[in-house]
Coordinates of C-alpha atoms in Angstrom, one line a residue:
M1 CA -13.9 -28.3 11.4
L2 CA -14.2 -24.3 11.2
T3 CA -17.5 -22.5 11.0
Q4 CA -18.2 -20.5 8.1
H5 CA -17.2 -17.4 10.0
S6 CA -14.2 -18.8 11.3
E7 CA -13.4 -19.5 7.9
L8 CA -14.1 -15.7 6.5
S9 CA -12.0 -15.0 9.0
T10 CA -9.1 -17.3 8.0
Q11 CA -9.8 -15.9 4.5
N12 CA -9.9 -11.8 5.6
S13 CA -7.2 -12.6 7.6
V14 CA -5.0 -13.9 4.6
L15 CA -6.3 -11.0 2.3
R16 CA -4.9 -8.2 4.7
T17 CA -1.7 -10.3 4.8
I18 CA -1.1 -10.5 1.4
F19 CA -1.9 -6.4 1.5
D20 CA -0.1 -5.7 3.9
M21 CA 2.2 -2.8 2.3
G22 CA 5.3 -1.1 4.1
R23 CA 5.1 2.4 3.6
P24 CA 8.6 4.1 2.3
T25 CA 10.8 5.9 5.3
K26 CA 12.9 8.7 4.3
E27 CA 16.0 7.5 4.7
N28 CA 14.9 5.3 1.8
S29 CA 15.1 6.2 -2.0
L30 CA 11.5 6.4 -3.6
T31 CA 11.3 3.1 -6.0
R32 CA 8.1 1.9 -8.6
Q33 CA 7.0 0.0 -5.5
D34 CA 6.7 1.9 -3.2
V35 CA 4.2 4.2 -5.3
I36 CA 1.9 1.3 -6.5
E37 CA 1.6 0.8 -3.0
A38 CA 0.7 4.0 -2.1
A39 CA -1.2 4.5 -5.0
I40 CA -3.0 1.4 -3.7
C41 CA -3.3 2.7 0.1
C42 CA -5.5 5.9 -1.0
L43 CA -7.5 3.4 -3.4
E44 CA -8.4 1.4 -0.8
K45 CA -9.3 4.7 1.7
E46 CA -10.6 6.8 -0.9
G47 CA -11.7 4.9 -3.6
E48 CA -11.0 5.1 -7.1
A49 CA -10.8 9.1 -7.6
A50 CA -7.5 8.4 -5.5
L51 CA -5.9 7.1 -8.4
G52 CA -3.8 9.9 -9.4
V53 CA -0.5 11.2 -9.0
N54 CA -0.9 14.6 -7.2
R55 CA -3.1 12.5 -4.9
V56 CA -0.1 9.5 -4.4
A57 CA 2.0 12.2 -4.1
R58 CA 0.9 13.7 -0.7
E59 CA 0.4 10.6 0.3
L60 CA 4.0 9.9 0.0
G61 CA 4.6 13.7 1.3
I62 CA 7.1 13.9 -1.9
K63 CA 6.4 16.3 -5.2
P64 CA 5.0 14.6 -7.6
P65 CA 7.3 15.4 -10.5
A66 CA 9.6 12.3 -8.3
I67 CA 6.6 10.2 -9.2
Y68 CA 7.5 10.5 -13.3
K69 CA 10.7 9.4 -12.9
H70 CA 9.0 5.6 -12.0
L71 CA 5.7 6.3 -13.6
D72 CA 4.3 8.5 -16.9
G73 CA 1.3 9.7 -15.3
N74 CA -2.2 9.2 -14.4
A75 CA -2.6 5.9 -17.4
A76 CA 0.5 4.6 -16.5
L77 CA 0.0 4.7 -12.7
R78 CA -3.6 3.4 -13.1
K79 CA -2.5 0.2 -15.0
A80 CA 0.5 -0.7 -12.4
V81 CA -2.3 -1.2 -9.3
V82 CA -4.6 -2.8 -11.1
L83 CA -1.6 -5.2 -12.8
E84 CA -0.6 -5.2 -9.2
V85 CA -3.7 -5.9 -7.9
W86 CA -4.5 -8.4 -10.3
Q87 CA -1.2 -10.4 -8.9
K88 CA -1.8 -10.2 -5.0
Y89 CA -6.0 -11.6 -6.2
L90 CA -4.7 -14.4 -7.8
M91 CA -2.2 -15.2 -5.3
Y92 CA -4.9 -15.4 -3.1
C93 CA -6.6 -17.3 -5.0
E94 CA -3.5 -19.9 -5.0
Q95 CA -4.1 -19.9 -1.2
Q96 CA -7.4 -20.6 -1.4
T97 CA -6.9 -23.7 -3.3
A98 CA -3.1 -24.9 -2.7
Q99 CA -4.6 -27.7 -0.2
L100 CA -7.3 -29.1 -2.5
S101 CA -7.6 -32.0 -4.8
T102 CA -11.0 -32.0 -6.7
P103 CA -12.1 -29.8 -9.8
R104 CA -15.5 -28.9 -7.8
E105 CA -13.1 -28.4 -4.4
M106 CA -11.4 -26.0 -6.4
L107 CA -14.3 -24.1 -8.3
L108 CA -15.8 -23.5 -4.6
A109 CA -13.1 -22.6 -3.0
G110 CA -12.1 -20.5 -5.7
G111 CA -15.7 -18.8 -5.8
H112 CA -15.6 -18.1 -2.6
A113 CA -12.3 -16.6 -2.6
T114 CA -13.6 -14.4 -5.0
R115 CA -16.8 -13.1 -3.2
N116 CA -15.0 -12.6 0.1
F117 CA -12.4 -10.8 -1.9
A118 CA -14.7 -8.1 -3.7
R119 CA -16.6 -8.1 -0.3
T120 CA -13.4 -7.2 1.3
Y121 CA -11.8 -4.6 -0.7
P122 CA -14.9 -3.1 -3.2
A123 CA -12.6 -0.5 -5.0
F124 CA -10.2 -3.4 -6.1
Y125 CA -12.1 -5.3 -7.7
R126 CA -14.1 -2.7 -9.7
L127 CA -11.1 -1.9 -10.5
M128 CA -10.2 -5.2 -12.0
M129 CA -13.2 -6.1 -13.1
Q130 CA -13.4 -2.3 -16.1
Y131 CA -9.6 -2.4 -17.0
Q132 CA -9.7 -3.9 -20.6
L133 CA -6.7 -6.5 -20.1
Q134 CA -4.6 -6.7 -23.3
P135 CA -3.9 -9.4 -24.6
S136 CA -1.3 -7.8 -26.6
D137 CA -0.1 -5.8 -23.7
P138 CA 3.2 -7.7 -22.7
D139 CA 2.9 -7.0 -18.6
A140 CA -1.4 -7.9 -18.8
G141 CA -0.7 -11.0 -21.2
V142 CA 1.4 -12.2 -17.9
V143 CA -1.7 -11.9 -16.2
I144 CA -4.3 -13.2 -18.1
Q145 CA -2.1 -16.1 -18.9
K146 CA -1.8 -17.1 -15.1
S147 CA -5.4 -16.4 -15.2
L148 CA -6.1 -18.8 -17.7
G149 CA -3.4 -21.7 -16.0
F150 CA -4.8 -21.5 -12.7
L151 CA -8.4 -21.8 -14.1
K152 CA -6.2 -25.0 -16.8
N153 CA -4.9 -26.5 -13.4
S154 CA -7.2 -25.7 -10.7
L155 CA -9.9 -27.6 -12.7
R156 CA -7.8 -30.3 -14.8
L157 CA -8.4 -28.5 -17.9
Y158 CA -5.4 -30.0 -19.4
E159 CA -7.3 -31.7 -22.6
L160 CA -8.7 -28.7 -23.7
N161 CA -8.2 -27.0 -26.3
E162 CA -7.7 -22.9 -26.2
N163 CA -10.8 -21.8 -27.6
Q164 CA -12.5 -24.4 -24.8
L165 CA -10.3 -22.9 -22.5
I166 CA -11.2 -19.8 -23.1
D167 CA -15.1 -20.5 -23.3
V168 CA -15.1 -22.0 -19.9
M169 CA -12.4 -18.6 -18.7
R170 CA -15.1 -16.2 -20.2
M171 CA -18.8 -18.2 -19.0
V172 CA -16.9 -18.6 -15.2
N173 CA -16.3 -15.0 -15.1
A174 CA -19.0 -13.9 -16.6
A175 CA -21.4 -16.3 -13.9
I176 CA -19.2 -15.0 -10.5
T177 CA -18.8 -11.4 -11.8
G178 CA -22.2 -10.8 -12.8
F179 CA -23.2 -12.7 -9.8
I180 CA -21.5 -10.7 -7.7
S181 CA -22.4 -7.2 -9.7
I182 CA -26.2 -7.8 -9.5
E183 CA -25.3 -9.1 -5.6
Q184 CA -23.2 -5.8 -4.5
A185 CA -25.9 -3.2 -6.8
G186 CA -28.5 -4.6 -4.0
L187 CA -31.0 -5.5 -6.9
M188 CA -31.0 -8.9 -5.7
T189 CA -34.2 -9.0 -3.2
L190 CA -35.8 -11.8 -3.5
G191 CA -36.7 -13.6 0.0
R192 CA -34.1 -16.7 -1.2
S193 CA -30.5 -16.5 0.4
T194 CA -28.5 -15.4 -2.1
D195 CA -25.1 -17.6 -0.2
E196 CA -27.5 -20.8 -1.7
S197 CA -27.6 -19.0 -4.7
Y198 CA -24.2 -18.8 -4.8
E199 CA -23.7 -22.1 -4.4
V200 CA -26.4 -23.3 -6.7
M201 CA -25.0 -21.1 -9.5
L202 CA -21.3 -22.8 -9.4
D203 CA -22.7 -26.4 -8.9
A204 CA -24.3 -25.6 -12.3
L205 CA -21.0 -24.1 -13.8
L206 CA -19.1 -27.7 -13.1
V207 CA -22.3 -29.1 -15.0
A208 CA -21.2 -26.5 -18.2
I209 CA -17.5 -27.1 -17.9
E210 CA -18.4 -30.9 -18.3
H211 CA -20.5 -30.4 -21.0
I212 CA -17.7 -27.5 -22.7
R213 CA -14.9 -31.0 -21.8
S214 CA -17.3 -33.6 -23.4
T215 CA -17.2 -31.8 -27.0
S216 CA -14.0 -32.2 -26.8

């Protein structure tokens, strides 16, 4: 059986593979994906302040106007990066839960994957949590529906109606992201292990989900 340390090492290796982005060569023409990947690289190295056309252009060794052929300014660049990071995060969560069969196993694995993602890529996680995805935006809507679908499939919530599924998603997201945000801010100063508290919270979420399920 893998130890907790080796499990985290394995997860980190998977994460690094997902975010292992190749750099465009001078022989290749610049693509939209090249710009997004360069922006993600800047974000990881320098934080959200690096998400600008000028900074990404320097990363690529090109002039800023070349980027405008693919993304229309800083706002479009930021949105593209957020959506790409969300897609990679969801891919990672799917990989971590792929071989599991019970809702409890999947919720625990998904919760651990999210916390590990936030620890490994804090700048990515903060950007994801700060950006407001709008269902009316076709691109953002794809990510929202994929996230809802992942939650529905992993927790076997097929019988829930749309409102109940949204309630579950909001509750799970609020609990997990709230815990991680407070933990990363250094505000959990009491003596008990945060790992142990996190496990208790995940188990409590399963009880709450069953309550919502029972009211259907």
